[in-house]
PDB file of C-alpha atoms in Angstrom:
ATOM      1  CA  MET A  52      -2.987  21.659 -30.205  1.00  0.00           C
ATOM      2  CA  GLY A  53      -2.015  18.282 -31.636  1.00  0.00           C
ATOM      3  CA  ALA A  54       0.716  17.689 -29.064  1.00  0.00           C
ATOM      4  CA  GLU A  55      -1.556  18.857 -26.253  1.00  0.00           C
ATOM      5  CA  ALA A  56      -4.325  16.506 -27.372  1.00  0.00           C
ATOM      6  CA  ALA A  57      -1.852  13.628 -27.605  1.00  0.00           C
ATOM      7  CA  GLY A  58      -0.625  14.365 -24.087  1.00  0.00           C
ATOM      8  CA  LEU A  59      -4.177  14.287 -22.750  1.00  0.00           C
ATOM      9  CA  VAL A  60      -4.854  11.010 -24.544  1.00  0.00           C
ATOM     10  CA  ASN A  61      -1.711   9.514 -23.026  1.00  0.00           C
ATOM     11  CA  THR A  62      -2.728  10.519 -19.481  1.00  0.00           C
ATOM     12  CA  MET A  63      -6.294   9.259 -19.916  1.00  0.00           C
ATOM     13  CA  ALA A  64      -5.165   5.923 -21.344  1.00  0.00           C
ATOM     14  CA  LEU A  65      -2.682   5.362 -18.505  1.00  0.00           C
ATOM     15  CA  THR A  66      -5.448   5.984 -15.954  1.00  0.00           C
ATOM     16  CA  VAL A  67      -7.877   3.629 -17.691  1.00  0.00           C
ATOM     17  CA  GLY A  68      -5.187   0.965 -18.070  1.00  0.00           C
ATOM     18  CA  ALA A  69      -4.359   1.108 -14.354  1.00  0.00           C
ATOM     19  CA  PHE A  70      -8.049   0.822 -13.464  1.00  0.00           C
ATOM     20  CA  VAL A  71      -8.466  -2.207 -15.724  1.00  0.00           C
ATOM     21  CA  GLN A  72      -5.489  -3.900 -14.076  1.00  0.00           C
ATOM     22  CA  ASP A  73      -7.035  -3.328 -10.627  1.00  0.00           C
ATOM     23  CA  VAL A  74     -10.291  -4.970 -11.735  1.00  0.00           C
ATOM     24  CA  HIS A  75      -8.433  -7.767 -13.507  1.00  0.00           C
ATOM     25  CA  THR A  76      -6.694  -8.646 -10.235  1.00  0.00           C
ATOM     26  CA  GLN A  77     -10.061  -9.861  -8.940  1.00  0.00           C
ATOM     27  CA  TYR A  78      -9.944 -12.702 -11.461  1.00  0.00           C
ATOM     28  CA  HIS A  79      -6.862 -14.045  -9.687  1.00  0.00           C
ATOM     29  CA  GLN A  80      -8.966 -14.872  -6.615  1.00  0.00           C
ATOM     30  CA  THR A  81     -11.076 -17.934  -6.021  1.00  0.00           C
ATOM     31  CA  ARG A  82     -13.813 -15.760  -4.497  1.00  0.00           C
ATOM     32  CA  PRO A  83     -13.756 -12.347  -6.175  1.00  0.00           C
ATOM     33  CA  TRP A  84     -15.935  -9.490  -4.933  1.00  0.00           C
ATOM     34  CA  LEU A  85     -15.893  -7.492  -8.189  1.00  0.00           C
ATOM     35  CA  MET A  86     -16.527  -9.216 -11.526  1.00  0.00           C
ATOM     36  CA  LEU A  87     -17.988  -8.663 -14.965  1.00  0.00           C
ATOM     37  CA  GLN A  88     -21.523  -9.750 -15.625  1.00  0.00           C
ATOM     38  CA  GLU A  89     -21.440 -13.021 -17.504  1.00  0.00           C
ATOM     39  CA  GLY A  90     -22.566 -12.993 -21.101  1.00  0.00           C
ATOM     40  CA  LYS A  91     -21.677 -10.224 -23.506  1.00  0.00           C
ATOM     41  CA  LEU A  92     -18.605  -9.091 -21.539  1.00  0.00           C
ATOM     42  CA  THR A  93     -17.150 -12.533 -20.783  1.00  0.00           C
ATOM     43  CA  GLY A  94     -16.603 -15.835 -22.528  1.00  0.00           C
ATOM     44  CA  THR A  95     -16.112 -19.459 -21.521  1.00  0.00           C
ATOM     45  CA  SER A  96     -12.683 -20.959 -21.987  1.00  0.00           C
ATOM     46  CA  SER A  97     -12.391 -23.468 -24.831  1.00  0.00           C
ATOM     47  CA  ILE A  98     -10.541 -25.849 -22.483  1.00  0.00           C
ATOM     48  CA  MET A  99     -11.681 -25.093 -18.917  1.00  0.00           C
ATOM     49  CA  PRO A 100     -15.493 -25.052 -18.557  1.00  0.00           C
ATOM     50  CA  GLN A 101     -15.334 -23.383 -15.127  1.00  0.00           C
ATOM     51  CA  LYS A 102     -13.410 -20.387 -16.429  1.00  0.00           C
ATOM     52  CA  ARG A 103     -14.971 -17.086 -17.488  1.00  0.00           C
ATOM     53  CA  ASN A 104     -12.558 -15.033 -19.563  1.00  0.00           C
ATOM     54  CA  PRO A 105     -12.991 -11.269 -18.959  1.00  0.00           C
ATOM     55  CA  TYR A 106     -12.946 -10.287 -22.627  1.00  0.00           C
ATOM     56  CA  ALA A 107     -14.159  -6.755 -21.928  1.00  0.00           C
ATOM     57  CA  LEU A 108     -11.147  -6.119 -19.685  1.00  0.00           C
ATOM     58  CA  ASN A 109      -8.728  -7.563 -22.200  1.00  0.00           C
ATOM     59  CA  THR A 110     -10.066  -5.559 -25.141  1.00  0.00           C
ATOM     60  CA  LEU A 111     -10.279  -2.364 -23.077  1.00  0.00           C
ATOM     61  CA  ARG A 112      -6.675  -2.734 -21.955  1.00  0.00           C
ATOM     62  CA  LEU A 113      -5.664  -3.336 -25.579  1.00  0.00           C
ATOM     63  CA  GLN A 114      -7.572  -0.224 -26.666  1.00  0.00           C
ATOM     64  CA  ALA A 115      -5.822   1.822 -23.957  1.00  0.00           C
ATOM     65  CA  SER A 116      -2.480   0.581 -25.283  1.00  0.00           C
ATOM     66  CA  GLN A 117      -3.580   1.516 -28.796  1.00  0.00           C
ATOM     67  CA  ALA A 118      -4.440   5.026 -27.627  1.00  0.00           C
ATOM     68  CA  ILE A 119      -1.039   5.410 -25.958  1.00  0.00           C
ATOM     69  CA  GLY A 120       0.674   4.178 -29.112  1.00  0.00           C
ATOM     70  CA  ASP A 121      -1.263   6.630 -31.279  1.00  0.00           C
ATOM     71  CA  ALA A 122      -0.481   9.459 -28.864  1.00  0.00           C
ATOM     72  CA  MET A 123       3.230   8.643 -28.939  1.00  0.00           C
ATOM     73  CA  THR A 124       3.124   8.558 -32.741  1.00  0.00           C
ATOM     74  CA  ALA A 125       1.527  12.008 -32.805  1.00  0.00           C
ATOM     75  CA  LEU A 126       4.228  13.393 -30.508  1.00  0.00           C
ATOM     76  CA  VAL A 127       7.059  11.865 -32.550  1.00  0.00           C
ATOM     77  CA  VAL A 128       5.621  13.244 -35.777  1.00  0.00           C
ATOM     78  CA  ALA A 129       5.114  16.679 -34.195  1.00  0.00           C
ATOM     79  CA  HIS A 130       8.734  16.648 -33.056  1.00  0.00           C
ATOM     80  CA  ASN A 131       9.885  15.815 -36.587  1.00  0.00           C
ATOM     81  CA  VAL A 132       8.013  18.618 -38.388  1.00  0.00           C
ATOM     82  CA  THR A 133       8.823  22.316 -38.493  1.00  0.00           C
ATOM     83  CA  PRO A 134       6.599  24.172 -35.979  1.00  0.00           C
ATOM     84  CA  GLY A 135       5.038  26.330 -38.684  1.00  0.00           C
ATOM     85  CA  MET A 136       4.110  23.323 -40.828  1.00  0.00           C
ATOM     86  CA  PRO A 137       1.161  21.522 -39.197  1.00  0.00           C
ATOM     87  CA  ASP A 138       0.104  19.638 -42.323  1.00  0.00           C
ATOM     88  CA  TYR A 139       1.902  16.424 -41.396  1.00  0.00           C
ATOM     89  CA  LYS A 140       0.750  16.131 -37.804  1.00  0.00           C
ATOM     90  CA  ARG A 141      -3.005  16.638 -37.882  1.00  0.00           C
ATOM     91  CA  ALA A 142      -4.012  13.098 -38.796  1.00  0.00           C
ATOM     92  CA  GLN A 143      -1.907  11.426 -36.102  1.00  0.00           C
ATOM     93  CA  ALA A 144      -3.358  13.586 -33.325  1.00  0.00           C
ATOM     94  CA  GLN A 145      -6.871  12.892 -34.600  1.00  0.00           C
ATOM     95  CA  GLU A 146      -6.169   9.155 -34.619  1.00  0.00           C
ATOM     96  CA  ALA A 147      -5.048   9.388 -30.986  1.00  0.00           C
ATOM     97  CA  VAL A 148      -8.263  11.204 -30.044  1.00  0.00           C
ATOM     98  CA  ASP A 149     -10.323   8.640 -31.960  1.00  0.00           C
ATOM     99  CA  SER A 150      -8.578   5.813 -30.102  1.00  0.00           C
ATOM    100  CA  ALA A 151      -9.285   7.490 -26.772  1.00  0.00           C
ATOM    101  CA  THR A 152     -12.942   7.965 -27.737  1.00  0.00           C
ATOM    102  CA  GLU A 153     -13.280   4.268 -28.531  1.00  0.00           C
ATOM    103  CA  MET A 154     -11.472   3.447 -25.285  1.00  0.00           C
ATOM    104  CA  TYR A 155     -14.071   5.376 -23.291  1.00  0.00           C
ATOM    105  CA  ARG A 156     -16.912   3.678 -25.160  1.00  0.00           C
ATOM    106  CA  ARG A 157     -15.520   0.324 -24.094  1.00  0.00           C
ATOM    107  CA  LEU A 158     -14.903   1.593 -20.553  1.00  0.00           C
ATOM    108  CA  SER A 159     -18.541   2.683 -20.297  1.00  0.00           C
ATOM    109  CA  ALA A 160     -19.749  -0.755 -21.421  1.00  0.00           C
ATOM    110  CA  MET A 161     -17.418  -2.445 -18.962  1.00  0.00           C
ATOM    111  CA  LEU A 162     -18.567  -0.268 -16.039  1.00  0.00           C
ATOM    112  CA  ASP A 163     -22.204  -1.002 -16.882  1.00  0.00           C
ATOM    113  CA  GLY A 164     -21.377  -4.707 -16.600  1.00  0.00           C
ATOM    114  CA  LEU A 165     -19.543  -4.654 -13.260  1.00  0.00           C
ATOM    115  CA  VAL A 166     -21.147  -6.736 -10.527  1.00  0.00           C
ATOM    116  CA  LEU A 167     -20.229  -5.893  -6.920  1.00  0.00           C
ATOM    117  CA  ASN A 168     -20.664  -8.408  -4.126  1.00  0.00           C
ATOM    118  CA  SER A 169     -20.728  -5.998  -1.175  1.00  0.00           C
ATOM    119  CA  GLY A 170     -20.869  -8.757   1.416  1.00  0.00           C
ATOM    120  CA  ARG A 171     -17.809 -10.446  -0.038  1.00  0.00           C
ATOM    121  CA  ALA A 172     -15.998  -7.092  -0.241  1.00  0.00           C
ATOM    122  CA  LEU A 173     -16.656  -6.426   3.442  1.00  0.00           C
ATOM    123  CA  GLU A 174     -15.504  -9.931   4.283  1.00  0.00           C
ATOM    124  CA  GLU A 175     -12.259  -9.252   2.406  1.00  0.00           C
ATOM    125  CA  VAL A 176     -11.584  -6.104   4.433  1.00  0.00           C
ATOM    126  CA  ASN A 177     -12.481  -7.736   7.748  1.00  0.00           C
ATOM    127  CA  ALA A 178     -10.173 -10.673   7.069  1.00  0.00           C
ATOM    128  CA  GLU A 179      -7.041  -8.544   7.474  1.00  0.00           C
ATOM    129  CA  TYR A 180      -5.679  -5.493   9.230  1.00  0.00           C
ATOM    130  CA  SER A 181      -6.125  -2.715   6.680  1.00  0.00           C
ATOM    131  CA  THR A 182      -8.137  -0.587   9.142  1.00  0.00           C
ATOM    132  CA  THR A 183      -5.462  -0.364  11.844  1.00  0.00           C
ATOM    133  CA  THR A 184      -4.364   3.085  10.653  1.00  0.00           C
ATOM    134  CA  GLU A 185      -7.805   4.315  11.675  1.00  0.00           C
ATOM    135  CA  LEU A 186      -7.251   2.767  15.124  1.00  0.00           C
ATOM    136  CA  ALA A 187      -4.149   4.943  15.555  1.00  0.00           C
ATOM    137  CA  ASP A 188      -6.128   7.945  14.282  1.00  0.00           C
ATOM    138  CA  VAL A 189      -8.959   7.290  16.741  1.00  0.00           C
ATOM    139  CA  LEU A 190      -6.505   7.148  19.641  1.00  0.00           C
ATOM    140  CA  GLN A 191      -4.993  10.463  18.561  1.00  0.00           C
ATOM    141  CA  ARG A 192      -8.289  12.150  17.700  1.00  0.00           C
ATOM    142  CA  ASP A 193     -10.431  10.965  20.614  1.00  0.00           C
ATOM    143  CA  ALA A 194      -7.922  10.250  23.407  1.00  0.00           C
ATOM    144  CA  ASP A 195      -4.970  12.590  22.636  1.00  0.00           C
ATOM    145  CA  VAL A 196      -2.590   9.647  22.283  1.00  0.00           C
ATOM    146  CA  PRO A 197       0.429  10.682  20.163  1.00  0.00           C
ATOM    147  CA  PHE A 198       0.187   9.098  16.734  1.00  0.00           C
ATOM    148  CA  ARG A 199       3.590   7.428  16.990  1.00  0.00           C
ATOM    149  CA  ILE A 200       2.409   5.571  20.108  1.00  0.00           C
ATOM    150  CA  GLY A 201      -0.891   4.624  18.500  1.00  0.00           C
ATOM    151  CA  HIS A 202       0.912   3.528  15.335  1.00  0.00           C
ATOM    152  CA  HIS A 203       3.386   1.402  17.326  1.00  0.00           C
ATOM    153  CA  PHE A 204       0.504  -0.170  19.265  1.00  0.00           C
ATOM    154  CA  ALA A 205      -1.449  -0.903  16.086  1.00  0.00           C
ATOM    155  CA  SER A 206       1.600  -2.465  14.438  1.00  0.00           C
ATOM    156  CA  ASP A 207       2.247  -4.706  17.471  1.00  0.00           C
ATOM    157  CA  LEU A 208      -1.434  -5.647  17.420  1.00  0.00           C
ATOM    158  CA  VAL A 209      -1.137  -6.754  13.799  1.00  0.00           C
ATOM    159  CA  THR A 210       1.940  -8.833  14.580  1.00  0.00           C
ATOM    160  CA  TYR A 211       0.140 -10.580  17.439  1.00  0.00           C
ATOM    161  CA  GLY A 212      -2.986 -11.204  15.383  1.00  0.00           C
ATOM    162  CA  ARG A 213      -1.153 -12.636  12.390  1.00  0.00           C
ATOM    163  CA  GLN A 214       1.087 -14.837  14.520  1.00  0.00           C
ATOM    164  CA  ASN A 215      -1.982 -16.324  16.175  1.00  0.00           C
ATOM    165  CA  GLY A 216      -4.101 -16.602  13.043  1.00  0.00           C
ATOM    166  CA  LEU A 217      -6.702 -14.124  14.309  1.00  0.00           C
ATOM    167  CA  LYS A 218      -8.854 -11.687  12.374  1.00  0.00           C
ATOM    168  CA  PRO A 219      -9.243  -8.177  13.838  1.00  0.00           C
ATOM    169  CA  ALA A 220     -12.691  -8.984  15.254  1.00  0.00           C
ATOM    170  CA  GLU A 221     -11.255 -12.078  16.989  1.00  0.00           C
ATOM    171  CA  LEU A 222      -8.577 -10.291  19.011  1.00  0.00           C
ATOM    172  CA  PRO A 223      -9.029 -10.951  22.771  1.00  0.00           C
ATOM    173  CA  PHE A 224      -9.568  -7.571  24.411  1.00  0.00           C
ATOM    174  CA  ALA A 225      -7.389  -8.489  27.397  1.00  0.00           C
ATOM    175  CA  GLU A 226      -4.486  -9.080  24.987  1.00  0.00           C
ATOM    176  CA  VAL A 227      -5.262  -5.811  23.244  1.00  0.00           C
ATOM    177  CA  GLN A 228      -4.957  -3.975  26.558  1.00  0.00           C
ATOM    178  CA  ARG A 229      -1.703  -5.761  27.389  1.00  0.00           C
ATOM    179  CA  ILE A 230      -0.177  -4.904  24.014  1.00  0.00           C
ATOM    180  CA  TYR A 231      -1.117  -1.235  24.443  1.00  0.00           C
ATOM    181  CA  THR A 232       0.537  -1.090  27.853  1.00  0.00           C
ATOM    182  CA  GLU A 233       3.727  -2.635  26.455  1.00  0.00           C
ATOM    183  CA  ALA A 234       3.713  -0.331  23.431  1.00  0.00           C
ATOM    184  CA  ALA A 235       3.426   2.738  25.659  1.00  0.00           C
ATOM    185  CA  ARG A 236       6.219   1.416  27.902  1.00  0.00           C
ATOM    186  CA  SER A 237       8.595   1.393  24.921  1.00  0.00           C
ATOM    187  CA  PHE A 238       8.117   5.188  24.849  1.00  0.00           C
ATOM    188  CA  GLY A 239       8.866   5.541  28.558  1.00  0.00           C
ATOM    189  CA  ILE A 240       5.240   5.580  29.716  1.00  0.00           C
ATOM    190  CA  GLU A 241       4.627   3.127  32.556  1.00  0.00           C
ATOM    191  CA  ASN A 242       1.338   1.423  33.413  1.00  0.00           C
ATOM    192  CA  ALA A 243      -0.559   3.062  30.554  1.00  0.00           C
ATOM    193  CA  ARG A 244      -4.074   1.795  30.021  1.00  0.00           C
ATOM    194  CA  LEU A 245      -5.867   1.643  26.701  1.00  0.00           C
ATOM    195  CA  PRO A 246      -8.194   4.691  26.688  1.00  0.00           C
ATOM    196  CA  LEU A 247     -10.894   2.876  24.690  1.00  0.00           C
ATOM    197  CA  THR A 248     -13.710   0.652  25.800  1.00  0.00           C
ATOM    198  CA  GLU A 249     -13.990  -2.703  24.101  1.00  0.00           C
ATOM    199  CA  ALA A 250     -16.960  -1.442  22.094  1.00  0.00           C
ATOM    200  CA  ALA A 251     -15.031   1.641  20.943  1.00  0.00           C
ATOM    201  CA  PHE A 252     -12.020  -0.498  20.043  1.00  0.00           C
ATOM    202  CA  ARG A 253     -14.125  -2.916  17.991  1.00  0.00           C
ATOM    203  CA  LYS A 254     -15.841  -0.050  16.208  1.00  0.00           C
ATOM    204  CA  ALA A 255     -12.522   1.633  15.374  1.00  0.00           C
ATOM    205  CA  LEU A 256     -11.429  -1.458  13.441  1.00  0.00           C
ATOM    206  CA  THR A 257     -14.545  -1.731  11.283  1.00  0.00           C
ATOM    207  CA  ALA A 258     -14.469  -0.776   7.620  1.00  0.00           C
ATOM    208  CA  GLU A 259     -17.710   1.182   8.021  1.00  0.00           C
ATOM    209  CA  ASN A 260     -16.146   3.376  10.707  1.00  0.00           C
ATOM    210  CA  MET A 261     -13.009   3.985   8.677  1.00  0.00           C
ATOM    211  CA  VAL A 262     -15.029   5.111   5.655  1.00  0.00           C
ATOM    212  CA  ALA A 263     -17.343   7.311   7.725  1.00  0.00           C
ATOM    213  CA  SER A 264     -14.392   8.938   9.510  1.00  0.00           C
ATOM    214  CA  SER A 265     -12.710  10.049   6.269  1.00  0.00           C
ATOM    215  CA  LYS A 266     -14.304  13.487   6.148  1.00  0.00           C
ATOM    216  CA  GLY A 267     -11.802  15.270   3.908  1.00  0.00           C
ATOM    217  CA  LEU A 268     -12.455  16.446   0.381  1.00  0.00           C
ATOM    218  CA  GLY A 269     -12.329  13.528  -2.039  1.00  0.00           C
ATOM    219  CA  GLY A 270     -12.976  10.988   0.705  1.00  0.00           C
ATOM    220  CA  PRO A 271     -14.990   7.760   0.361  1.00  0.00           C
ATOM    221  CA  GLN A 272     -17.830   8.691   2.730  1.00  0.00           C
ATOM    222  CA  PRO A 273     -21.248   8.533   1.013  1.00  0.00           C
ATOM    223  CA  ALA A 274     -22.015  12.244   1.440  1.00  0.00           C
ATOM    224  CA  GLU A 275     -18.731  13.287  -0.162  1.00  0.00           C
ATOM    225  CA  VAL A 276     -19.109  10.780  -2.997  1.00  0.00           C
ATOM    226  CA  ALA A 277     -22.603  12.150  -3.677  1.00  0.00           C
ATOM    227  CA  ARG A 278     -21.211  15.702  -3.699  1.00  0.00           C
ATOM    228  CA  MET A 279     -18.448  14.772  -6.139  1.00  0.00           C
ATOM    229  CA  LEU A 280     -20.879  12.963  -8.434  1.00  0.00           C
ATOM    230  CA  LYS A 281     -23.180  16.005  -8.468  1.00  0.00           C
ATOM    231  CA  GLU A 282     -20.238  18.300  -9.194  1.00  0.00           C
ATOM    232  CA  ALA A 283     -18.994  16.019 -11.976  1.00  0.00           C
ATOM    233  CA  GLN A 284     -22.473  15.897 -13.505  1.00  0.00           C
ATOM    234  CA  SER A 285     -22.694  19.700 -13.468  1.00  0.00           C
ATOM    235  CA  SER A 286     -19.267  19.966 -15.054  1.00  0.00           C
ATOM    236  CA  LEU A 287     -20.252  17.436 -17.722  1.00  0.00           C
ATOM    237  CA  GLU A 288     -23.434  19.355 -18.539  1.00  0.00           C
ATOM    238  CA  ALA A 289     -21.419  22.591 -18.806  1.00  0.00           C
ATOM    239  CA  ASP A 290     -18.946  20.898 -21.151  1.00  0.00           C
ATOM    240  CA  ARG A 291     -21.773  19.558 -23.305  1.00  0.00           C
ATOM    241  CA  LYS A 292     -23.322  23.023 -23.545  1.00  0.00           C
ATOM    242  CA  TRP A 293     -19.968  24.570 -24.437  1.00  0.00           C
ATOM    243  CA  SER A 294     -19.404  21.929 -27.120  1.00  0.00           C
ATOM    244  CA  GLN A 295     -22.883  22.462 -28.550  1.00  0.00           C
ATOM    245  CA  ASP A 296     -22.438  26.254 -28.590  1.00  0.00           C
ATOM    246  CA  ALA A 297     -18.971  25.964 -30.139  1.00  0.00           C
ATOM    247  CA  ARG A 298     -20.269  23.680 -32.880  1.00  0.00           C
ATOM    248  CA  GLY A 299     -23.063  26.147 -33.562  1.00  0.00           C
ATOM    249  CA  ARG A 300     -20.633  29.056 -33.843  1.00  0.00           C
ATOM    250  CA  LEU A 301     -18.332  27.096 -36.132  1.00  0.00           C
ATOM    251  CA  GLN A 302     -21.243  26.094 -38.330  1.00  0.00           C
ATOM    252  CA  ALA A 303     -22.413  29.721 -38.573  1.00  0.00           C
ATOM    253  CA  VAL A 304     -18.908  30.880 -39.452  1.00  0.00           C
ATOM    254  CA  GLN A 305     -18.622  28.143 -42.080  1.00  0.00           C
ATOM    255  CA  GLN A 306     -21.901  29.228 -43.630  1.00  0.00           C
ATOM    256  CA  ARG A 307     -20.750  32.852 -43.796  1.00  0.00           C
ATOM    257  CA  LEU A 308     -17.446  31.735 -45.283  1.00  0.00           C
ATOM    258  CA  ASP A 309     -19.221  29.644 -47.918  1.00  0.00           C
ATOM    259  CA  ALA A 310     -21.524  32.565 -48.761  1.00  0.00           C
ATOM    260  CA  ALA A 311     -18.585  34.969 -49.080  1.00  0.00           C
ATOM    261  CA  PHE A 312     -16.682  32.508 -51.257  1.00  0.00           C
ATOM    262  CA  GLY A 313     -19.795  32.050 -53.390  1.00  0.00           C
ATOM    263  CA  LYS A 314     -20.020  35.780 -53.999  1.00  0.00           C
ATOM    264  CA  LEU A 315     -16.350  35.942 -54.969  1.00  0.00           C
ATOM    265  CA  ALA A 316     -16.705  32.970 -57.292  1.00  0.00           C
ATOM    266  CA  GLY A 317     -19.786  34.492 -58.857  1.00  0.00           C
ATOM    267  CA  SER A 318     -18.084  37.817 -59.505  1.00  0.00           C
TER     268      SER A 318
END
């Protein structure tokens, strides 16, 4: 049990640490779209008045490292003790669990203090070509264009756009059509025409369309996110009930044990 608990702590702490690093990356930008609410979770630099130090991220990352360290200690101790002798490895596993519990307390406080600038986030996506995979998917899904052709076309489109300093929404449709024809020619298809209207092409490159089109389990579309949240809430409630019932059973057993011991001591 101790080694299993330590392994779970290690996995949880790695996940939290990676998440913190992703959020911390936003503080490397001049115009972040995801930040901590100023005040309790941040602090002003003692030298640079314009800076807001993300203390909550720093302390959470440190706590995740502490949890990993405690988990590793528990595993090393477990490895060093005879399997039938658990006396020396209970405390270390409990310390790892305690560290993970504190880590999640800090994670909860940090999540409550996250501020999302949705307009800035959308601007970030629209500034580059991260949605071009969906363009290739649309060509395959709606126009039966082989994915390798659509992928080659999308890649050439990105090259053209970057070389000319254009955002996806700024691509001239005539050039888009020309690039598609040339991409198809490289696969031996002559005089191919882009099977999308300009409106359909523009829509395919939007972030909203890419999110809405991801209809698989675990996808980012609002309906699926709502389903996953509902499922997670149900699972959490079931876990809470199990924990409450288990504590009740343990307490009842302890009371019976104390009563039996009392009878023996009295006799």
